[in-house]
């Protein structure tokens, strides 16, 4: 027994039965009709989508169109399917190559960022060590203020060139002032 939709007169893919008229319909067609009109398509009585009964049937295998029954037509179908598979494979390879390039670029940027961070960390550590060695020398130095300079620390001036020379390992008053202002 073949089920035929009462609206389209074709075999339904998802058949349902109307309890009001006892007719078989394609679900999508009768649901659209009920949503538009609210009645059964055959007798016009009130019907809701919830009242439709699903009919369990085995899957319908649609026959091949008449154009696919000859050998040349079948060969053409196979060639078209092969072409579609190869095109899909080519597209996937292109996407893979693009993803590899993006990943390579991201990894390169990450590596460069890590190298910059390591270099900056090394420089900060070196600067802190240098500052730690300068702090004991700067602890005894107190900058003097000139009158009328509004609280700005100044370096005392020296006129004798011999007095401005510093022994190796010592710091000039100018450096000590800068370190003290920095702290």
Coordinates of N, CA, C and O in Angstrom, one line a residue:
X1 N 0.8 -1.2 0.0 CA 0.0 0.0 0.0 C 0.9 1.2 0.0 O 1.8 1.4 0.8
X2 N 0.7 2.1 -0.9 CA 1.5 3.3 -1.0 C 0.7 4.5 -0.5 O -0.5 4.6 -0.8
X3 N 1.3 5.3 0.4 CA 0.7 6.4 0.9 C 0.9 7.6 0.0 O 1.9 7.8 -0.6
X4 N -0.2 8.3 -0.2 CA -0.2 9.5 -1.1 C -0.7 10.7 -0.4 O -1.8 10.6 0.3
X5 N 0.0 11.8 -0.4 CA -0.4 13.0 0.2 C -1.7 13.5 -0.5 O -1.8 13.6 -1.7
X6 N -2.7 13.9 0.3 CA -4.0 14.4 -0.3 C -3.8 15.8 -0.8 O -4.7 16.2 -1.6
X7 N -2.8 16.5 -0.5 CA -2.6 17.9 -1.0 C -1.8 17.8 -2.3 O -2.2 18.4 -3.3
X8 N -0.6 17.1 -2.3 CA 0.3 17.2 -3.4 C 0.2 16.0 -4.3 O 0.7 16.0 -5.4
X9 N -0.5 14.9 -3.9 CA -0.7 13.7 -4.7 C 0.7 13.0 -5.0 O 0.9 12.4 -6.0
X10 N 1.6 13.2 -4.0 CA 2.9 12.5 -4.1 C 3.1 11.7 -2.9 O 2.5 11.9 -1.9
X11 N 4.1 10.8 -2.9 CA 4.5 10.0 -1.8 C 5.1 11.0 -0.7 O 6.1 11.6 -1.0
X12 N 4.6 11.0 0.5 CA 5.1 12.0 1.5 C 6.4 11.5 2.1 O 6.6 10.3 2.3
X13 N 7.3 12.4 2.4 CA 8.6 12.0 3.0 C 8.3 11.8 4.5 O 9.0 11.0 5.2
X14 N 7.4 12.6 5.1 CA 7.1 12.6 6.5 C 5.6 12.6 6.6 O 4.9 13.6 6.8
X15 N 5.0 11.4 6.4 CA 3.5 11.3 6.4 C 2.9 11.5 7.8 O 3.4 11.0 8.8
X16 N 1.7 12.2 7.8 CA 0.9 12.3 9.0 C -0.6 12.1 8.6 O -1.0 12.2 7.5
X17 N -1.3 11.7 9.6 CA -2.8 11.4 9.4 C -3.6 12.4 10.2 O -3.3 12.7 11.3
X18 N -4.6 12.9 9.5 CA -5.5 13.8 10.1 C -6.7 13.0 10.8 O -7.4 12.3 10.0
X19 N -6.9 13.1 12.1 CA -8.0 12.3 12.7 C -9.3 12.9 12.4 O -10.3 12.2 12.5
X20 N -9.4 14.1 11.8 CA -10.7 14.7 11.5 C -11.2 14.2 10.2 O -12.4 13.8 10.1
X21 N -10.3 14.1 9.2 CA -10.8 13.6 7.9 C -10.2 12.2 7.5 O -10.6 11.6 6.5
X22 N -9.3 11.6 8.3 CA -8.7 10.3 8.0 C -7.9 10.3 6.7 O -7.9 9.3 6.0
X23 N -7.3 11.4 6.4 CA -6.5 11.5 5.1 C -5.0 11.6 5.5 O -4.7 12.2 6.6
X24 N -4.2 11.2 4.6 CA -2.7 11.3 4.8 C -2.2 12.5 4.1 O -2.6 12.9 3.0
X25 N -1.3 13.2 4.8 CA -0.7 14.4 4.2 C 0.8 14.4 4.5 O 1.3 13.7 5.3
X26 N 1.5 15.2 3.7 CA 2.9 15.5 3.9 C 2.9 16.5 5.1 O 2.2 17.5 5.1
X27 N 3.7 16.3 6.1 CA 3.7 17.1 7.3 C 3.9 18.6 7.0 O 3.2 19.4 7.5
X28 N 4.9 18.9 6.3 CA 5.2 20.4 6.0 C 4.1 21.1 5.3 O 3.8 22.2 5.6
X29 N 3.4 20.3 4.4 CA 2.3 21.0 3.6 C 1.1 21.2 4.5 O 0.5 22.3 4.5
X30 N 0.7 20.2 5.3 CA -0.5 20.3 6.1 C -0.2 21.3 7.3 O -1.1 22.0 7.7
X31 N 1.0 21.3 7.8 CA 1.3 22.3 8.9 C 1.1 23.7 8.4 O 0.6 24.6 9.0
X32 N 1.7 23.9 7.2 CA 1.5 25.3 6.6 C 0.1 25.6 6.4 O -0.4 26.7 6.7
X33 N -0.7 24.6 5.9 CA -2.1 24.9 5.6 C -2.9 25.2 7.0 O -3.7 26.1 7.0
X34 N -2.6 24.4 8.0 CA -3.2 24.6 9.3 C -2.9 25.9 9.9 O -3.7 26.6 10.4
X35 N -1.6 26.3 9.8 CA -1.1 27.6 10.3 C -1.8 28.8 9.6 O -2.1 29.8 10.2
X36 N -2.1 28.6 8.3 CA -2.7 29.6 7.5 C -4.3 29.7 7.8 O -4.8 30.8 7.9
X37 N -4.9 28.5 7.8 CA -6.4 28.4 7.9 C -6.9 27.9 9.2 O -8.1 28.2 9.5
X38 N -6.2 27.0 9.9 CA -6.7 26.5 11.1 C -7.7 25.4 10.9 O -8.4 25.0 11.9
X39 N -7.9 24.9 9.7 CA -8.8 23.8 9.4 C -8.2 22.7 8.7 O -7.1 22.8 8.1
X40 N -8.9 21.6 8.6 CA -8.5 20.4 7.8 C -8.6 20.7 6.3 O -9.7 21.3 5.9
X41 N -7.6 20.4 5.5 CA -7.7 20.8 4.0 C -8.8 20.0 3.3 O -9.3 20.5 2.3
X42 N -9.3 18.9 3.8 CA -10.3 18.1 3.0 C -11.7 18.5 3.4 O -12.5 18.9 2.5
X43 N -12.1 18.5 4.7 CA -13.5 18.8 5.0 C -13.7 20.2 5.7 O -14.8 20.5 6.0
X44 N -12.7 20.9 6.0 CA -12.8 22.2 6.5 C -13.1 22.3 8.0 O -13.4 23.4 8.5
X45 N -13.1 21.2 8.7 CA -13.3 21.2 10.2 C -12.1 21.7 10.9 O -10.9 21.6 10.4
X46 N -12.2 22.2 12.1 CA -11.1 22.7 12.9 C -10.1 21.7 13.2 O -10.4 20.5 13.5
X47 N -8.8 22.0 13.0 CA -7.7 21.1 13.2 C -6.5 21.8 13.7 O -6.2 22.9 13.2
X48 N -5.8 21.2 14.6 CA -4.5 21.9 15.1 C -3.4 20.9 14.8 O -3.5 19.7 14.5
X49 N -2.2 21.5 14.8 CA -1.0 20.7 14.5 C -0.8 19.6 15.5 O -0.3 18.5 15.2
X50 N -1.2 19.8 16.8 CA -1.0 18.8 17.8 C -1.9 17.6 17.6 O -1.6 16.5 18.1
X51 N -3.0 17.7 16.8 CA -3.9 16.6 16.6 C -3.3 15.6 15.5 O -3.8 14.5 15.4
X52 N -2.4 16.1 14.7 CA -1.9 15.2 13.6 C -1.2 14.0 14.2 O -0.4 14.1 15.2
X53 N -1.4 12.9 13.6 CA -0.8 11.6 14.0 C 0.3 11.2 13.0 O 0.1 11.2 11.8
X54 N 1.5 10.9 13.6 CA 2.7 10.6 12.7 C 2.5 9.1 12.3 O 2.1 8.3 13.1
X55 N 2.8 8.9 11.0 CA 2.7 7.5 10.5 C 4.1 7.0 10.3 O 5.0 7.6 9.6
X56 N 4.4 5.9 10.9 CA 5.8 5.3 10.8 C 5.8 4.4 9.6 O 5.1 3.5 9.4
X57 N 6.8 4.8 8.7 CA 7.0 4.0 7.4 C 8.5 3.9 7.2 O 9.3 4.7 7.8
X58 N 8.9 2.9 6.4 CA 10.3 2.8 6.1 C 10.6 3.9 5.1 O 9.8 4.5 4.4
X59 N 11.9 4.2 5.1 CA 12.4 5.3 4.2 C 12.1 5.0 2.8 O 12.3 3.9 2.3
X60 N 11.7 6.1 2.1 CA 11.4 5.9 0.7 C 12.6 6.2 -0.1 O 13.3 7.2 0.1
X61 N 12.9 5.2 -1.0 CA 14.1 5.4 -1.9 C 13.5 6.0 -3.2 O 12.7 5.3 -3.9
X62 N 14.0 7.2 -3.5 CA 13.5 7.8 -4.8 C 14.3 7.2 -5.9 O 15.5 7.0 -5.9
X63 N 13.6 6.9 -7.0 CA 14.2 6.3 -8.2 C 15.1 7.3 -8.9 O 14.9 8.5 -8.7
X64 N 16.1 6.8 -9.6 CA 16.9 7.8 -10.4 C 16.1 8.4 -11.5 O 15.2 7.8 -12.0
X65 N 16.5 9.6 -11.8 CA 15.8 10.2 -12.9 C 16.1 9.5 -14.2 O 17.2 8.8 -14.3
X66 N 15.3 9.6 -15.2 CA 15.5 8.8 -16.5 C 16.8 9.2 -17.2 O 17.4 8.4 -17.9
X67 N 17.3 10.4 -16.9 CA 18.6 10.8 -17.5 C 19.8 10.0 -17.0 O 20.8 10.0 -17.6
X68 N 19.6 9.3 -15.8 CA 20.8 8.6 -15.2 C 20.7 7.1 -15.4 O 21.2 6.3 -14.7
X69 N 20.0 6.7 -16.5 CA 19.8 5.3 -16.7 C 20.8 4.7 -17.8 O 21.0 3.6 -17.9
X70 N 21.3 5.6 -18.6 CA 22.2 5.1 -19.7 C 23.7 5.1 -19.2 O 24.0 5.8 -18.2
X71 N 24.6 4.4 -19.8 CA 26.0 4.3 -19.4 C 26.7 5.7 -19.5 O 27.3 6.1 -18.6
X72 N 26.5 6.4 -20.6 CA 27.1 7.7 -20.7 C 26.6 8.7 -19.6 O 27.4 9.5 -19.0
X73 N 25.3 8.6 -19.2 CA 24.8 9.5 -18.2 C 25.4 9.1 -16.8 O 25.7 9.9 -16.0
X74 N 25.5 7.8 -16.6 CA 26.1 7.3 -15.3 C 27.6 7.7 -15.2 O 28.1 8.2 -14.2
X75 N 28.3 7.6 -16.3 CA 29.7 8.1 -16.4 C 29.8 9.6 -16.1 O 30.7 10.0 -15.4
X76 N 28.9 10.3 -16.6 CA 28.9 11.8 -16.4 C 28.6 12.1 -14.9 O 29.3 12.9 -14.3
X77 N 27.7 11.3 -14.3 CA 27.4 11.5 -12.9 C 28.6 11.2 -12.0 O 29.0 11.9 -11.1
X78 N 29.3 10.1 -12.4 CA 30.5 9.7 -11.7 C 31.6 10.7 -11.8 O 32.3 11.1 -10.9
X79 N 31.8 11.3 -13.1 CA 32.8 12.3 -13.3 C 32.4 13.6 -12.5 O 33.3 14.2 -11.9
X80 N 31.2 14.0 -12.4 CA 30.8 15.1 -11.7 C 31.0 14.9 -10.2 O 31.5 15.8 -9.5
X81 N 30.8 13.7 -9.7 CA 31.0 13.4 -8.3 C 32.5 13.4 -8.0 O 33.0 14.0 -7.0
X82 N 33.3 12.9 -8.9 CA 34.8 12.9 -8.8 C 35.3 14.4 -8.8 O 36.1 14.7 -7.9
X83 N 34.8 15.2 -9.7 CA 35.2 16.6 -9.7 C 34.8 17.3 -8.4 O 35.6 18.1 -7.9
X84 N 33.7 17.0 -7.9 CA 33.2 17.7 -6.6 C 34.2 17.2 -5.5 O 34.5 18.1 -4.6
X85 N 34.5 15.9 -5.5 CA 35.4 15.5 -4.4 C 36.8 16.1 -4.5 O 37.4 16.5 -3.5
X86 N 37.3 16.2 -5.7 CA 38.6 16.8 -5.9 C 38.6 18.3 -5.6 O 39.5 18.9 -5.0
X87 N 37.5 19.0 -5.9 CA 37.4 20.4 -5.6 C 37.4 20.6 -4.1 O 38.0 21.5 -3.5
X88 N 36.6 19.7 -3.4 CA 36.5 19.8 -2.0 C 37.9 19.5 -1.3 O 38.3 20.2 -0.4
X89 N 38.6 18.5 -1.9 CA 40.0 18.2 -1.4 C 40.9 19.4 -1.6 O 41.7 19.7 -0.7
X90 N 40.8 20.0 -2.7 CA 41.7 21.2 -3.0 C 41.4 22.4 -2.1 O 42.3 23.0 -1.5
X91 N 40.1 22.6 -1.8 CA 39.7 23.6 -0.9 C 40.2 23.3 0.5 O 40.7 24.2 1.2
X92 N 40.1 22.1 0.9 CA 40.6 21.7 2.3 C 42.1 21.9 2.4 O 42.6 22.4 3.4
X93 N 42.9 21.6 1.3 CA 44.3 21.8 1.3 C 44.6 23.3 1.4 O 45.6 23.7 2.1
X94 N 43.9 24.1 0.7 CA 44.1 25.6 0.8 C 43.9 26.1 2.2 O 44.6 26.9 2.7
X95 N 42.8 25.6 2.8 CA 42.5 26.0 4.2 C 43.5 25.6 5.1 O 43.9 26.3 6.0
X96 N 44.1 24.4 4.9 CA 45.1 23.8 5.8 C 46.4 24.7 5.6 O 47.0 25.1 6.6
X97 N 46.7 25.1 4.4 CA 47.9 25.9 4.2 C 47.7 27.3 4.8 O 48.7 27.8 5.4
X98 N 46.6 27.8 4.7 CA 46.3 29.1 5.3 C 46.4 29.0 6.9 O 47.0 29.9 7.5
X99 N 45.8 28.0 7.4 CA 45.9 27.8 8.9 C 47.4 27.6 9.3 O 47.8 28.1 10.4
X100 N 48.2 26.9 8.5 CA 49.6 26.7 8.9 C 50.3 28.0 8.9 O 51.1 28.3 9.7
X101 N 50.1 28.8 7.9 CA 50.7 30.1 7.8 C 50.3 31.0 9.0 O 51.2 31.7 9.6
X102 N 49.0 31.0 9.3 CA 48.6 31.8 10.4 C 49.2 31.4 11.7 O 49.6 32.2 12.6
X103 N 49.3 30.0 11.9 CA 49.9 29.5 13.1 C 51.4 29.8 13.2 O 51.9 30.2 14.2
X104 N 52.1 29.7 12.0 CA 53.5 30.0 12.0 C 53.7 31.5 12.4 O 54.6 31.8 13.1
X105 N 52.9 32.4 11.8 CA 53.0 33.8 12.1 C 52.8 34.0 13.6 O 53.5 34.8 14.3
X106 N 51.7 33.4 14.1 CA 51.4 33.6 15.6 C 52.5 33.1 16.5 O 52.9 33.7 17.5
X107 N 53.1 31.9 16.1 CA 54.2 31.4 16.9 C 55.4 32.3 16.8 O 56.1 32.4 17.8
X108 N 55.7 32.8 15.6 CA 56.8 33.7 15.5 C 56.6 35.0 16.3 O 57.6 35.4 17.0
X109 N 55.4 35.5 16.3 CA 55.2 36.7 17.2 C 55.3 36.4 18.6 O 55.8 37.1 19.4
X110 N 54.8 35.2 19.0 CA 54.9 34.8 20.4 C 56.4 34.6 20.8 O 56.8 35.1 21.9
X111 N 57.2 34.0 20.0 CA 58.6 33.8 20.3 C 59.3 35.2 20.4 O 60.1 35.4 21.3
X112 N 59.0 36.1 19.5 CA 59.6 37.4 19.5 C 59.2 38.1 20.8 O 60.1 38.8 21.4
X113 N 58.0 38.0 21.2 CA 57.5 38.7 22.4 C 58.2 38.1 23.6 O 58.6 38.8 24.5
X114 N 58.4 36.8 23.6 CA 59.1 36.1 24.7 C 60.6 36.6 24.8 O 61.1 36.8 25.9
X115 N 61.2 36.7 23.6 CA 62.6 37.2 23.6 C 62.7 38.7 24.1 O 63.6 39.0 24.9
X116 N 61.7 39.5 23.7 CA 61.7 40.9 24.2 C 61.5 40.9 25.7 O 62.2 41.7 26.4
X117 N 60.6 40.1 26.2 CA 60.3 40.1 27.6 C 61.6 39.6 28.4 O 61.9 40.2 29.4
X118 N 62.2 38.6 27.9 CA 63.5 38.1 28.5 C 64.5 39.2 28.6 O 65.2 39.4 29.6
X119 N 64.7 39.9 27.4 CA 65.7 41.0 27.4 C 65.4 42.1 28.3 O 66.3 42.6 29.1
X120 N 64.1 42.5 28.4 CA 63.7 43.6 29.3 C 63.9 43.2 30.7 O 64.3 43.9 31.6
X121 N 63.5 41.9 31.1 CA 63.7 41.4 32.4 C 65.2 41.4 32.8 O 65.5 41.8 33.9
X122 N 66.0 41.0 31.9 CA 67.5 41.1 32.2 C 68.0 42.5 32.4 O 68.7 42.8 33.3
X123 N 67.5 43.4 31.6 CA 67.9 44.8 31.7 C 67.4 45.4 33.1 O 68.1 46.1 33.7
X124 N 66.1 45.1 33.5 CA 65.6 45.6 34.7 C 66.4 45.0 35.9 O 66.7 45.7 36.8
X125 N 66.8 43.7 35.8 CA 67.6 43.1 36.9 C 68.9 43.8 37.0 O 69.4 44.1 38.1
X126 N 69.5 44.0 35.8 CA 70.8 44.7 35.8 C 70.7 46.1 36.4 O 71.6 46.6 37.2
X127 N 69.6 46.8 36.1 CA 69.4 48.2 36.6 C 69.2 48.2 38.1 O 69.7 49.0 38.8
X128 N 68.5 47.2 38.5 CA 68.2 47.1 40.0 C 69.5 46.8 40.7 O 69.8 47.3 41.8
X129 N 70.3 45.9 40.2 CA 71.6 45.6 40.8 C 72.5 46.8 40.9 O 73.2 47.1 41.9
X130 N 72.5 47.6 39.8 CA 73.3 48.8 39.7 C 72.8 49.8 40.7 O 73.6 50.5 41.4
X131 N 71.5 49.9 40.8 CA 70.9 50.9 41.8 C 71.2 50.4 43.2 O 71.5 51.3 44.1
X132 N 71.2 49.1 43.5 CA 71.5 48.6 44.8 C 72.9 48.9 45.2 O 73.2 49.2 46.4
X133 N 73.8 48.9 44.3 CA 75.2 49.3 44.6 C 75.4 50.8 44.8 O 76.3 51.2 45.5
X134 N 74.5 51.6 44.2 CA 74.7 53.0 44.3 C 74.0 53.5 45.5 O 74.4 54.6 46.0
X135 N 73.0 52.9 46.1 CA 72.3 53.3 47.2 C 73.2 53.6 48.5 O 73.0 54.6 49.1
X136 N 74.1 52.6 48.8 CA 74.9 52.9 50.0 C 75.8 54.2 49.8 O 76.0 54.9 50.8
X137 N 76.2 54.5 48.6 CA 77.0 55.7 48.4 C 76.2 56.9 48.5 O 76.6 58.0 48.9
X138 N 74.9 56.8 48.0 CA 74.0 57.9 48.0 C 73.4 58.2 49.4 O 72.9 59.3 49.6
X139 N 73.5 57.3 50.3 CA 72.8 57.5 51.6 C 73.5 58.6 52.4 O 72.8 59.3 53.1
X140 N 74.8 58.8 52.2 CA 75.4 59.9 53.0 C 75.4 61.2 52.3 O 75.7 62.3 52.9
X141 N 75.0 61.3 51.1 CA 74.9 62.6 50.3 C 73.6 63.3 50.5 O 72.5 62.7 50.4
X142 N 73.6 64.5 50.9 CA 72.4 65.3 51.1 C 72.6 66.5 50.2 O 73.5 67.3 50.3
X143 N 71.7 66.7 49.2 CA 71.8 67.9 48.3 C 71.5 69.2 49.1 O 70.7 69.2 50.0
X144 N 72.2 70.2 48.6 CA 72.0 71.5 49.2 C 71.0 72.3 48.4 O 70.8 72.1 47.2
X145 N 70.3 73.3 49.1 CA 69.4 74.2 48.4 C 70.0 75.6 48.3 O 70.5 76.1 49.2
X146 N 69.8 76.2 47.1 CA 70.2 77.6 47.0 C 69.1 78.4 47.3 O 67.9 78.1 47.1
X147 N 69.3 79.6 47.8 CA 68.3 80.5 48.2 C 67.6 81.0 46.9 O 68.2 81.3 45.9
X148 N 66.2 81.1 47.0 CA 65.5 81.6 45.8 C 65.2 80.6 44.7 O 64.8 80.9 43.7
X149 N 65.5 79.3 45.0 CA 65.3 78.3 43.9 C 64.0 77.5 44.1 O 63.7 76.6 43.4
X150 N 63.2 77.9 45.1 CA 61.9 77.3 45.4 C 62.0 75.8 45.6 O 61.2 75.1 45.0
X151 N 62.8 75.4 46.4 CA 62.9 74.0 46.8 C 63.5 73.0 45.8 O 63.4 71.8 45.9
X152 N 64.2 73.5 44.8 CA 64.9 72.7 43.8 C 66.3 72.4 44.3 O 67.0 73.3 44.6
X153 N 66.6 71.1 44.4 CA 68.0 70.8 44.8 C 69.0 71.1 43.7 O 68.7 70.9 42.5
X154 N 70.1 71.7 44.1 CA 71.1 72.0 43.2 C 72.4 71.5 43.6 O 72.6 71.1 44.8
X155 N 73.3 71.4 42.7 CA 74.7 70.9 43.0 C 75.6 72.0 43.4 O 75.6 73.1 42.7
X156 N 76.3 71.9 44.5 CA 77.2 73.0 44.8 C 78.3 73.1 43.7 O 78.8 72.1 43.2
X157 N 78.6 74.4 43.4 CA 79.6 74.6 42.3 C 81.0 74.6 42.8 O 81.2 75.0 44.0
X158 N 81.9 74.1 42.0 CA 83.3 74.1 42.4 C 84.1 74.8 41.3 O 83.9 74.6 40.1
X159 N 85.0 75.5 41.7 CA 85.8 76.3 40.7 C 87.1 75.6 40.5 O 87.7 75.8 39.4
X160 N 87.6 74.9 41.4 CA 88.9 74.2 41.2 C 88.8 73.0 40.4 O 88.0 72.1 40.7
X161 N 89.5 72.8 39.3 CA 89.4 71.7 38.4 C 89.9 70.4 39.1 O 89.4 69.3 38.8
X162 N 90.9 70.6 40.0 CA 91.4 69.4 40.7 C 90.4 68.8 41.7 O 90.4 67.6 41.9
X163 N 89.5 69.6 42.2 CA 88.6 69.1 43.2 C 87.5 68.3 42.5 O 86.8 67.5 43.1
X164 N 87.2 68.6 41.2 CA 86.1 67.9 40.5 C 86.5 66.6 40.0 O 85.6 65.8 39.6
X165 N 87.7 66.3 39.9 CA 88.1 64.9 39.5 C 87.8 63.9 40.6 O 88.0 64.2 41.8
X166 N 87.3 62.8 40.1 CA 86.9 61.7 41.1 C 87.7 60.5 40.9 O 88.1 60.1 39.8
X167 N 88.1 59.9 42.0 CA 88.9 58.7 42.0 C 88.0 57.6 41.4 O 86.8 57.6 41.5
X168 N 88.7 56.6 40.8 CA 87.9 55.4 40.2 C 87.1 54.7 41.3 O 87.6 54.5 42.4
X169 N 85.9 54.4 41.0 CA 85.0 53.7 41.9 C 84.2 54.6 42.7 O 83.3 54.2 43.5
X170 N 84.4 55.9 42.7 CA 83.6 56.9 43.4 C 82.6 57.6 42.4 O 82.8 57.5 41.2
X171 N 81.6 58.2 43.0 CA 80.6 58.9 42.2 C 80.7 60.4 42.4 O 81.0 60.8 43.5
X172 N 80.4 61.1 41.3 CA 80.4 62.6 41.4 C 79.2 63.0 42.2 O 78.2 62.2 42.3
X173 N 79.2 64.2 42.7 CA 78.0 64.7 43.4 C 76.8 64.9 42.4 O 75.7 64.7 42.8
X174 N 77.1 65.1 41.2 CA 76.0 65.2 40.2 C 75.3 63.9 40.0 O 74.0 63.8 40.0
X175 N 76.0 62.8 40.0 CA 75.4 61.5 39.8 C 74.6 61.1 41.1 O 73.5 60.6 41.1
X176 N 75.2 61.4 42.3 CA 74.6 61.2 43.5 C 73.3 62.0 43.6 O 72.3 61.4 44.1
X177 N 73.3 63.2 43.2 CA 72.0 64.0 43.2 C 71.0 63.4 42.3 O 69.8 63.3 42.7
X178 N 71.3 62.9 41.1 CA 70.4 62.3 40.2 C 69.8 61.1 40.8 O 68.6 60.8 40.7
X179 N 70.6 60.3 41.4 CA 70.2 59.0 42.1 C 69.2 59.4 43.2 O 68.2 58.8 43.4
X180 N 69.6 60.4 44.0 CA 68.8 60.8 45.2 C 67.4 61.3 44.7 O 66.4 61.0 45.3
X181 N 67.4 62.1 43.6 CA 66.1 62.6 43.1 C 65.3 61.4 42.5 O 64.1 61.5 42.5
X182 N 66.0 60.5 42.0 CA 65.3 59.3 41.4 C 64.6 58.5 42.4 O 63.5 58.0 42.2
X183 N 65.2 58.4 43.6 CA 64.7 57.6 44.7 C 63.5 58.3 45.3 O 62.6 58.0 45.8

